[in-house]
PDB file of C-alpha atoms in Angstrom:
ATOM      1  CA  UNK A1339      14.846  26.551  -7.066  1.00 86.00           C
ATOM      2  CA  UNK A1340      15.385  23.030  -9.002  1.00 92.00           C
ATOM      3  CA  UNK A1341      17.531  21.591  -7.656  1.00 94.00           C
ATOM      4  CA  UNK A1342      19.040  18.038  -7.913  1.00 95.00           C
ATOM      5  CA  UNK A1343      20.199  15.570  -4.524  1.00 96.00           C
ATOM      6  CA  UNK A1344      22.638  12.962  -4.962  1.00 96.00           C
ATOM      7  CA  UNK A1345      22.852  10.739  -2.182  1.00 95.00           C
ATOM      8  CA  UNK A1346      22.442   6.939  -2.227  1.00 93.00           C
ATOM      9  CA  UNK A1347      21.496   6.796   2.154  1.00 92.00           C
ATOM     10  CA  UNK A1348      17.191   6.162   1.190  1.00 92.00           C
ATOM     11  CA  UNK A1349      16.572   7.908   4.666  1.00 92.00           C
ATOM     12  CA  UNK A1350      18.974  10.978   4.181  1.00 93.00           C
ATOM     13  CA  UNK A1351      17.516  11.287   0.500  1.00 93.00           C
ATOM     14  CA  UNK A1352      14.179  11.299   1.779  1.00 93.00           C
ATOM     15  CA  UNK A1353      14.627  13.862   4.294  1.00 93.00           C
ATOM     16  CA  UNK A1354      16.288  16.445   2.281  1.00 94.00           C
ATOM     17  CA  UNK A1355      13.745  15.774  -0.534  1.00 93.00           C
ATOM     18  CA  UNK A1356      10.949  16.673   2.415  1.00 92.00           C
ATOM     19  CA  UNK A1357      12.622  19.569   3.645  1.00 93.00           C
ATOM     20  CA  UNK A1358      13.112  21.489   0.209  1.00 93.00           C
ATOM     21  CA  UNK A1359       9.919  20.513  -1.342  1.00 91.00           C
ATOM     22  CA  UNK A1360       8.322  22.229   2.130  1.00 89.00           C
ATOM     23  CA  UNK A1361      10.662  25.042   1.431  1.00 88.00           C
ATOM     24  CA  UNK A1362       9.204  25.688  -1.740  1.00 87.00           C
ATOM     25  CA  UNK A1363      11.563  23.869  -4.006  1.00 90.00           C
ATOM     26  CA  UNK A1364      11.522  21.481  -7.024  1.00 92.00           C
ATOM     27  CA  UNK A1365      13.461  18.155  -6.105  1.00 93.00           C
ATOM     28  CA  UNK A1366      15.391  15.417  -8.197  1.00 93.00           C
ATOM     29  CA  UNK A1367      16.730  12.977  -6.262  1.00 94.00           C
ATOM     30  CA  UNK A1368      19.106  10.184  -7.715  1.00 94.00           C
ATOM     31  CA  UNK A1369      20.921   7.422  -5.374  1.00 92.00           C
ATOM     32  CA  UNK A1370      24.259   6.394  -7.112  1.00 91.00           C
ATOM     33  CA  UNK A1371      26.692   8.625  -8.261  1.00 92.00           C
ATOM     34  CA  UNK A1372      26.586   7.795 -12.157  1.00 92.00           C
ATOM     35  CA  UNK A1373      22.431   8.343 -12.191  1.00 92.00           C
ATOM     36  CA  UNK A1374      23.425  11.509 -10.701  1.00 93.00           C
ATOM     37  CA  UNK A1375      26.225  12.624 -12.996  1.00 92.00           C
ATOM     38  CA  UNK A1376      23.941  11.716 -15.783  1.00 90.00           C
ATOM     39  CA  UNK A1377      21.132  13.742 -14.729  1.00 89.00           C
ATOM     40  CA  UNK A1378      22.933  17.079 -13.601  1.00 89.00           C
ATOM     41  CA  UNK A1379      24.535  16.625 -17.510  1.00 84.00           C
ATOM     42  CA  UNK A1380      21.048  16.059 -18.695  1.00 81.00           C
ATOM     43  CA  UNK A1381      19.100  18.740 -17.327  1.00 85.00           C
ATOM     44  CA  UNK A1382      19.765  22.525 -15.596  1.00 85.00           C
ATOM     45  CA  UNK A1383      20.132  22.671 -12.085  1.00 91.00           C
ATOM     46  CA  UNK A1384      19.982  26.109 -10.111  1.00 91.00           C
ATOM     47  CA  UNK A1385      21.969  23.858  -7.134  1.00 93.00           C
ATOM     48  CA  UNK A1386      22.855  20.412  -6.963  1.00 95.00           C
ATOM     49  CA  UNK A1387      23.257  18.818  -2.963  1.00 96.00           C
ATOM     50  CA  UNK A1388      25.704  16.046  -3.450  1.00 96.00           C
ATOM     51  CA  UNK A1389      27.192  12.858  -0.697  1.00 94.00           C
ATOM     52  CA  UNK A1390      30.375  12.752  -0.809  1.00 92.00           C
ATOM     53  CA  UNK A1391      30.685   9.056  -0.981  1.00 91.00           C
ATOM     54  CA  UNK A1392      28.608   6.981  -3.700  1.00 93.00           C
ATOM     55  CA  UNK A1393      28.426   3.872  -5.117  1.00 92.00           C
ATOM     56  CA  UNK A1394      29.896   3.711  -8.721  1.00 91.00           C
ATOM     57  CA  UNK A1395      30.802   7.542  -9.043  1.00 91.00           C
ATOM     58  CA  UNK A1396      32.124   9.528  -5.954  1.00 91.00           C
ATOM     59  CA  UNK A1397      30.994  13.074  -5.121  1.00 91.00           C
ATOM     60  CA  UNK A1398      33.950  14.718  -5.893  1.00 92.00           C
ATOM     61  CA  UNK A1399      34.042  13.233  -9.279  1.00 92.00           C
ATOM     62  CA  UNK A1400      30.948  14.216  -9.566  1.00 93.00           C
ATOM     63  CA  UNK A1401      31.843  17.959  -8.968  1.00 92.00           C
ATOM     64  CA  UNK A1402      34.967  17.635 -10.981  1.00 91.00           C
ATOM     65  CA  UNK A1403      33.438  16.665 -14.296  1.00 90.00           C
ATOM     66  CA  UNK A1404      30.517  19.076 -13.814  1.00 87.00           C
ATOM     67  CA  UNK A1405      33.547  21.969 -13.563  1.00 87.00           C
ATOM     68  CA  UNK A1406      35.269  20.273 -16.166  1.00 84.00           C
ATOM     69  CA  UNK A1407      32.521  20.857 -19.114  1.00 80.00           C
ATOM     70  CA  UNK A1408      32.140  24.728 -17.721  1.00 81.00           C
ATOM     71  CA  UNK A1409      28.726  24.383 -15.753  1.00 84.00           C
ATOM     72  CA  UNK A1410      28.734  26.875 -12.567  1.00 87.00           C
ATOM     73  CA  UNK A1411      26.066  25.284 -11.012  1.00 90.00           C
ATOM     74  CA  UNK A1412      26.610  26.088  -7.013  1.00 92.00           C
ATOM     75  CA  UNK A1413      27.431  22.660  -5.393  1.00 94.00           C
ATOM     76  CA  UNK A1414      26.735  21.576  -1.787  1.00 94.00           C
ATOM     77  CA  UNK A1415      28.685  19.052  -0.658  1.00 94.00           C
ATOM     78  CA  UNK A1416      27.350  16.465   2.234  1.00 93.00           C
ATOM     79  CA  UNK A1417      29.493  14.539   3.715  1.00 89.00           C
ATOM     80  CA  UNK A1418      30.454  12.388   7.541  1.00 87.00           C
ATOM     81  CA  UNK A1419      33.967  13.081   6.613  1.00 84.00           C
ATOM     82  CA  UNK A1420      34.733  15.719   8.907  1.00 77.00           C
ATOM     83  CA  UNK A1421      38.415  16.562   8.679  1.00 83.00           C
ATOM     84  CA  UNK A1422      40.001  19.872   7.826  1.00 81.00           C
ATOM     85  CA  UNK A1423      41.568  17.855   4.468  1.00 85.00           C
ATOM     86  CA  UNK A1424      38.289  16.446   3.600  1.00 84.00           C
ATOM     87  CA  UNK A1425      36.513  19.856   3.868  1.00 85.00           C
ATOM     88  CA  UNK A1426      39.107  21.592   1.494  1.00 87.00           C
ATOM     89  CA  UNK A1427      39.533  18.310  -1.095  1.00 88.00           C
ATOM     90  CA  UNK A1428      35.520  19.125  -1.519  1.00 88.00           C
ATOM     91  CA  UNK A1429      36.341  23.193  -1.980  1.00 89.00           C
ATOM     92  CA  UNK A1430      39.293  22.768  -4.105  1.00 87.00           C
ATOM     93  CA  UNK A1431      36.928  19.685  -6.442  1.00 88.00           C
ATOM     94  CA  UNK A1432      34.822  22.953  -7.073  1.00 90.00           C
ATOM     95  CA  UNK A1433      32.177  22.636  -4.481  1.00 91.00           C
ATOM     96  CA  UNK A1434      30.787  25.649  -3.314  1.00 91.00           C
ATOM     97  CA  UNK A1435      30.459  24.888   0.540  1.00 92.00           C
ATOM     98  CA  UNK A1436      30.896  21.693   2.665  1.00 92.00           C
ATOM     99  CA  UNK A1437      28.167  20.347   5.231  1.00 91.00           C
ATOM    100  CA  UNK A1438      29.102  17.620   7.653  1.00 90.00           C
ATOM    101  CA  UNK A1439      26.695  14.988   8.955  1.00 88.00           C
ATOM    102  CA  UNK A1440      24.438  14.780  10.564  1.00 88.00           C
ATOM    103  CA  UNK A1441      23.091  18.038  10.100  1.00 88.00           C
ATOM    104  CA  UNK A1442      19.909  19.854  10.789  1.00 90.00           C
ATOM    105  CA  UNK A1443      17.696  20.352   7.957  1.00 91.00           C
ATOM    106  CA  UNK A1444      17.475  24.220   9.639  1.00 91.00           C
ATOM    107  CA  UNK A1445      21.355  24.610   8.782  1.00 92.00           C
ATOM    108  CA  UNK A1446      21.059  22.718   4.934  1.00 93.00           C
ATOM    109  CA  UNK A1447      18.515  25.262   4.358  1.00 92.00           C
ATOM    110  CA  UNK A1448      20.318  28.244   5.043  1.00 91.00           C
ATOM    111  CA  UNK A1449      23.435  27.697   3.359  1.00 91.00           C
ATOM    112  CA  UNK A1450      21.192  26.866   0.293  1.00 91.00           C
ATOM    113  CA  UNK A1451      19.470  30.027   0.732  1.00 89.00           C
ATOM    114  CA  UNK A1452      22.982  31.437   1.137  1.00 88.00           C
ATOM    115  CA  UNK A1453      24.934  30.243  -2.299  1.00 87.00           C
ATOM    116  CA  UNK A1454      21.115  31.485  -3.618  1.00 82.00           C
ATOM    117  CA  UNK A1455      22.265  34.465  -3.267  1.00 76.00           C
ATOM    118  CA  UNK A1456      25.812  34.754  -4.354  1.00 66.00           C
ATOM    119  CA  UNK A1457      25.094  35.779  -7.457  1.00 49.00           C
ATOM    120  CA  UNK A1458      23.316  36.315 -11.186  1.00 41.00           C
ATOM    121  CA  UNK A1459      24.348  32.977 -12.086  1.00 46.00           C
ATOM    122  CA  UNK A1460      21.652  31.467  -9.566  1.00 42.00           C
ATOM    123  CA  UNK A1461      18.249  32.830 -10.817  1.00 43.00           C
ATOM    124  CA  UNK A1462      15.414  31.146  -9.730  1.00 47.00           C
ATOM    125  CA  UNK A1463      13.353  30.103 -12.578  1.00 58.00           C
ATOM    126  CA  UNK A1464       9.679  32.216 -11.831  1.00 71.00           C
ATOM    127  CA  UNK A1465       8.010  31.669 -15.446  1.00 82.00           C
ATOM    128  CA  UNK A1466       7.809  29.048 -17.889  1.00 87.00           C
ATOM    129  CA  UNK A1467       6.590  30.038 -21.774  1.00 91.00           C
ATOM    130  CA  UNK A1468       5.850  27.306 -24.052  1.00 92.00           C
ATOM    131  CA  UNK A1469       3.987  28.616 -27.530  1.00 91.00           C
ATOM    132  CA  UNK A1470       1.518  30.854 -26.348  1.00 93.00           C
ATOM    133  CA  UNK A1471       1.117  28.439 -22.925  1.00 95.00           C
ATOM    134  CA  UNK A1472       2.615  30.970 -20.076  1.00 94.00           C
ATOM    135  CA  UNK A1473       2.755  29.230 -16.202  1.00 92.00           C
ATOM    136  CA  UNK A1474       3.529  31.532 -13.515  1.00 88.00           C
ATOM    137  CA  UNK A1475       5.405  29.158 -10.883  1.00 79.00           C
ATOM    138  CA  UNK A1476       5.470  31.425  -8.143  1.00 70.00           C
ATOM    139  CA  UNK A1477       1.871  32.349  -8.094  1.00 78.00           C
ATOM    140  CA  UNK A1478       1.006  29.100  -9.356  1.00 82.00           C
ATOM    141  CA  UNK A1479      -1.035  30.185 -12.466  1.00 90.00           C
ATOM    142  CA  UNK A1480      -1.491  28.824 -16.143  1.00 94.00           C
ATOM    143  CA  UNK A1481      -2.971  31.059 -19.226  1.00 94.00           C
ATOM    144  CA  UNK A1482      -2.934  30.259 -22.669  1.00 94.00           C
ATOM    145  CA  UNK A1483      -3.853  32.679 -25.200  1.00 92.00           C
ATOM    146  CA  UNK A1484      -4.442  35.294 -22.517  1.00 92.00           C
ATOM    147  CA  UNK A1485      -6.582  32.870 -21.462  1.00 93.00           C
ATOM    148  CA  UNK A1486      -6.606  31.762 -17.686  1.00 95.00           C
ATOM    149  CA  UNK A1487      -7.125  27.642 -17.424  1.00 95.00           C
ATOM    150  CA  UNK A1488      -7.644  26.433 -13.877  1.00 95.00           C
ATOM    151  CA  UNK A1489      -5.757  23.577 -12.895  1.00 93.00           C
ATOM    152  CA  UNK A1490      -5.611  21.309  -9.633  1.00 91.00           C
ATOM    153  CA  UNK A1491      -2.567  21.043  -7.734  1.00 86.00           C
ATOM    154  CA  UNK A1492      -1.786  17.897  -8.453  1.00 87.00           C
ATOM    155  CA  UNK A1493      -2.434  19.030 -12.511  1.00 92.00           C
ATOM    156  CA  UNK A1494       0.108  22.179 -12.298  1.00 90.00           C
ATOM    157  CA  UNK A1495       3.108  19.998 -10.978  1.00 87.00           C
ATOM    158  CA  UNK A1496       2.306  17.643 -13.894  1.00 92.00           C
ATOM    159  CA  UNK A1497       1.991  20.531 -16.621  1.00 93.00           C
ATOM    160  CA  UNK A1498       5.532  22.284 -14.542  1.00 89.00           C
ATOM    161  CA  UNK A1499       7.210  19.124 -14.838  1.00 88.00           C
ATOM    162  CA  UNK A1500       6.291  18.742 -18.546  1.00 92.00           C
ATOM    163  CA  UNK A1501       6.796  21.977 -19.413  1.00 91.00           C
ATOM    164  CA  UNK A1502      10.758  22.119 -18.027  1.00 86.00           C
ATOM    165  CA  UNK A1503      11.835  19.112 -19.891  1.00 87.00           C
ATOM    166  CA  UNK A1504      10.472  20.796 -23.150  1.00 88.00           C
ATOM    167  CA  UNK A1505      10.979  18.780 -25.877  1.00 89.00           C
ATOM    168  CA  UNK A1506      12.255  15.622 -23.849  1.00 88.00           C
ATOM    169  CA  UNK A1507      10.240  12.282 -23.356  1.00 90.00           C
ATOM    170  CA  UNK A1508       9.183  12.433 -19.592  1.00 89.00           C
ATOM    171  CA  UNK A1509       8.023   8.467 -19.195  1.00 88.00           C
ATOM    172  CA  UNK A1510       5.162   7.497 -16.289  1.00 84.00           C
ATOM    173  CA  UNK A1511       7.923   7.002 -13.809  1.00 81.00           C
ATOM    174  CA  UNK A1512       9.526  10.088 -13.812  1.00 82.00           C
ATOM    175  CA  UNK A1513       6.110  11.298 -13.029  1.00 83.00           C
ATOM    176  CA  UNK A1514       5.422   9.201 -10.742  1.00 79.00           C
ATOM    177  CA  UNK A1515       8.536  10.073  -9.056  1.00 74.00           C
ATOM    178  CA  UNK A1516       8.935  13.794  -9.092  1.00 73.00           C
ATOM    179  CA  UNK A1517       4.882  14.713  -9.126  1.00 77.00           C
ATOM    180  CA  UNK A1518       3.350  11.940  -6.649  1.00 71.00           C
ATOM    181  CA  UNK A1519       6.874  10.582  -5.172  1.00 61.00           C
ATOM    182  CA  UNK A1520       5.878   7.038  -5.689  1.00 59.00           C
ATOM    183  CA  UNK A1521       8.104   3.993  -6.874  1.00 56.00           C
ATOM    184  CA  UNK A1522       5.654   1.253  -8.108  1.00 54.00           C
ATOM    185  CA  UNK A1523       4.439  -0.044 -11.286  1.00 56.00           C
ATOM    186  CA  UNK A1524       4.385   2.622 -13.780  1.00 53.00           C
ATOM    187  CA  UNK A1525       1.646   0.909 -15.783  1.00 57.00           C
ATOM    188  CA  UNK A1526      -0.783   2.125 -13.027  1.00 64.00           C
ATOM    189  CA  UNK A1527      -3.734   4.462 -15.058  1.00 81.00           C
ATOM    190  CA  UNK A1528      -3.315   7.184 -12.206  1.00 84.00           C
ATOM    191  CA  UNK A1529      -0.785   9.032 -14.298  1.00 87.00           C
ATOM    192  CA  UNK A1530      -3.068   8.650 -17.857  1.00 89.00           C
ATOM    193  CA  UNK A1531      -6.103   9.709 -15.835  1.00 91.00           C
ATOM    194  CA  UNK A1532      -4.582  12.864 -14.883  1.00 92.00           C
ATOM    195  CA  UNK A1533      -2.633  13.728 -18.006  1.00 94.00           C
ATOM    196  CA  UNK A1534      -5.907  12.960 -19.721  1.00 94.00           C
ATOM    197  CA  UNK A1535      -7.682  15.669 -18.144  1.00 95.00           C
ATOM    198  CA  UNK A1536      -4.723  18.471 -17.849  1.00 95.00           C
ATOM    199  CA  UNK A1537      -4.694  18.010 -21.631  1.00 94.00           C
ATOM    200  CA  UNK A1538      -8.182  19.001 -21.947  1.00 95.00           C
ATOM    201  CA  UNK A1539      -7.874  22.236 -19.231  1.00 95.00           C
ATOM    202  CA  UNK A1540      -4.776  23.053 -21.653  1.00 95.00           C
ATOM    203  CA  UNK A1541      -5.506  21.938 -25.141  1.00 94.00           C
ATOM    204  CA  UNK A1542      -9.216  21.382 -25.975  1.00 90.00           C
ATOM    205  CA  UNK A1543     -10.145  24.086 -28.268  1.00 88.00           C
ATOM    206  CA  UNK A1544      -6.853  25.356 -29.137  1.00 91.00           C
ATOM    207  CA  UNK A1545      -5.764  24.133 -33.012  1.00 88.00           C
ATOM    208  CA  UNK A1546      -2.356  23.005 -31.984  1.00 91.00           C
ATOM    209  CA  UNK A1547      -1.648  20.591 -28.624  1.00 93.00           C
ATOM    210  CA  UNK A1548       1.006  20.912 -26.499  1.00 95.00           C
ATOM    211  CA  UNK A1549       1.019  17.487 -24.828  1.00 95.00           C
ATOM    212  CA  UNK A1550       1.504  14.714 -26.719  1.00 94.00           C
ATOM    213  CA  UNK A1551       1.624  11.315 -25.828  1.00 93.00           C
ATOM    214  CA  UNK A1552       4.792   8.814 -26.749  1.00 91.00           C
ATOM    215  CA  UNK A1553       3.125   5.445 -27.394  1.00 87.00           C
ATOM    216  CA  UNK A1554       4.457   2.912 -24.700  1.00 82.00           C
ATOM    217  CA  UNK A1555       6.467   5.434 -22.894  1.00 85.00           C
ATOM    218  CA  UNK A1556       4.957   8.789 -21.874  1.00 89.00           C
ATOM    219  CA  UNK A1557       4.239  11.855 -22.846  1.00 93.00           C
ATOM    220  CA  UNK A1558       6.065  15.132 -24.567  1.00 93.00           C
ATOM    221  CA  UNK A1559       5.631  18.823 -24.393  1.00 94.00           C
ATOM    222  CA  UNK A1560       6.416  20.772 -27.428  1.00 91.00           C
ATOM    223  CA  UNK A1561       5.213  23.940 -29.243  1.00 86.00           C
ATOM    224  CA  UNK A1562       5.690  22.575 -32.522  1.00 71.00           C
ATOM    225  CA  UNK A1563       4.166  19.357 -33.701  1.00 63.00           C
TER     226      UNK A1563
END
């Protein structure tokens, strides 16, 4: 699943992140709670893991104003605040379960597996088609034009990454941040080096290109020029 953490403790952050990447999942992470609002507004979620206290915007907030527009994203709510009246101010913000810390990373895992299954509303996303570009994210595949194109690793997260913010800038530090989970200088050629070469797996004799690049910024995915 994609799914988006919102917790501003670096460590905790870090270890969730770990723990659902190893488990197979895609991971946003944000540390303040108005980054995080921002992003679960900006982008679709199939579960968002959320502190219950942050800096600027507080997790219940949070989970109120994502209710509040309609979105049914299932919500996991972290918190140290243990208390009976805690636990049921989270479930009654719309949260969809309530995890105290600490906690073992055995137990998160489970109860996302759990609210995985709860219903049609939480589909994992197995296939991504832009123009005649088809990536099978489960197997881990690419082919365009019924064609296969063999990627790296490193190259499929990149083209996935691109590929789910269709139509949206995605600048050098978002890659850097979701694909290689660094935080330096996004000037660094280690991102252009490998977007140069996915572009020619993906677009080099094909008339139209998929990847573009956003002068000074990044780089765009889109089917039409």
């Amino acid at each position: 699943m994609h799914i988006l953490v919102i917790e501003d403790d670096a460590r905790v952050a870090e270890h969730i992140g770990k723990g659902l990447k190893a488990a197979g999942h895609l991971v946003d992470v944000e540390g303040d709670g108005r980054a995080g609002l921002l992003r679960a507004a900006a982008e679709t979620y199939d579960l968002i893991v959320v502190d219950r206290m942050l800096p600027h915007v507080d997790g219940l907030t949070i989970v109120q104003t994502i209710r509040a527009t309609g979105d049914t994203t299932p919500v996991l709510i972290l918190s140290a605040l243990a208390e009976v009246d805690e636990r049921v101010a989270g479930l009654r913000a719309g949260g969809d379960d309530y995890l105290t810390k600490p906690f073992a990373m055995s137990e998160l895992l489970a109860r996302i597996d759990v609210l995985s299954r709860r219903g049609p509303a939480i589909v994992a996303e197995t296939k991504l088609v832009i123009g005649d570009l088809e990536i099978d994210l489960l197997g881990q595949a690419v082919r365009r034009g019924g064609k296969p194109v063999d990627l790296t690793s490193r190259e499929f997260r990149i083209l996935a990454y691109l590929a789910r913010n269709e139509g949206r800038v995605v600048t050098r530090s978002m890659l850097l941040e979701h694909v290689w989970d660094y935080h330096f200088d996004p000037q660094t050629n280690i991102i252009d080096q490998h977007v140069s070469r996915l572009r020619q797996k993906v677009d080099r004799g094909f008339e139209r290109p998929l990847i573009y690049t956003v002068r000074g910024t990044g780089y765009i995915m889109r089917a039409a020029p």
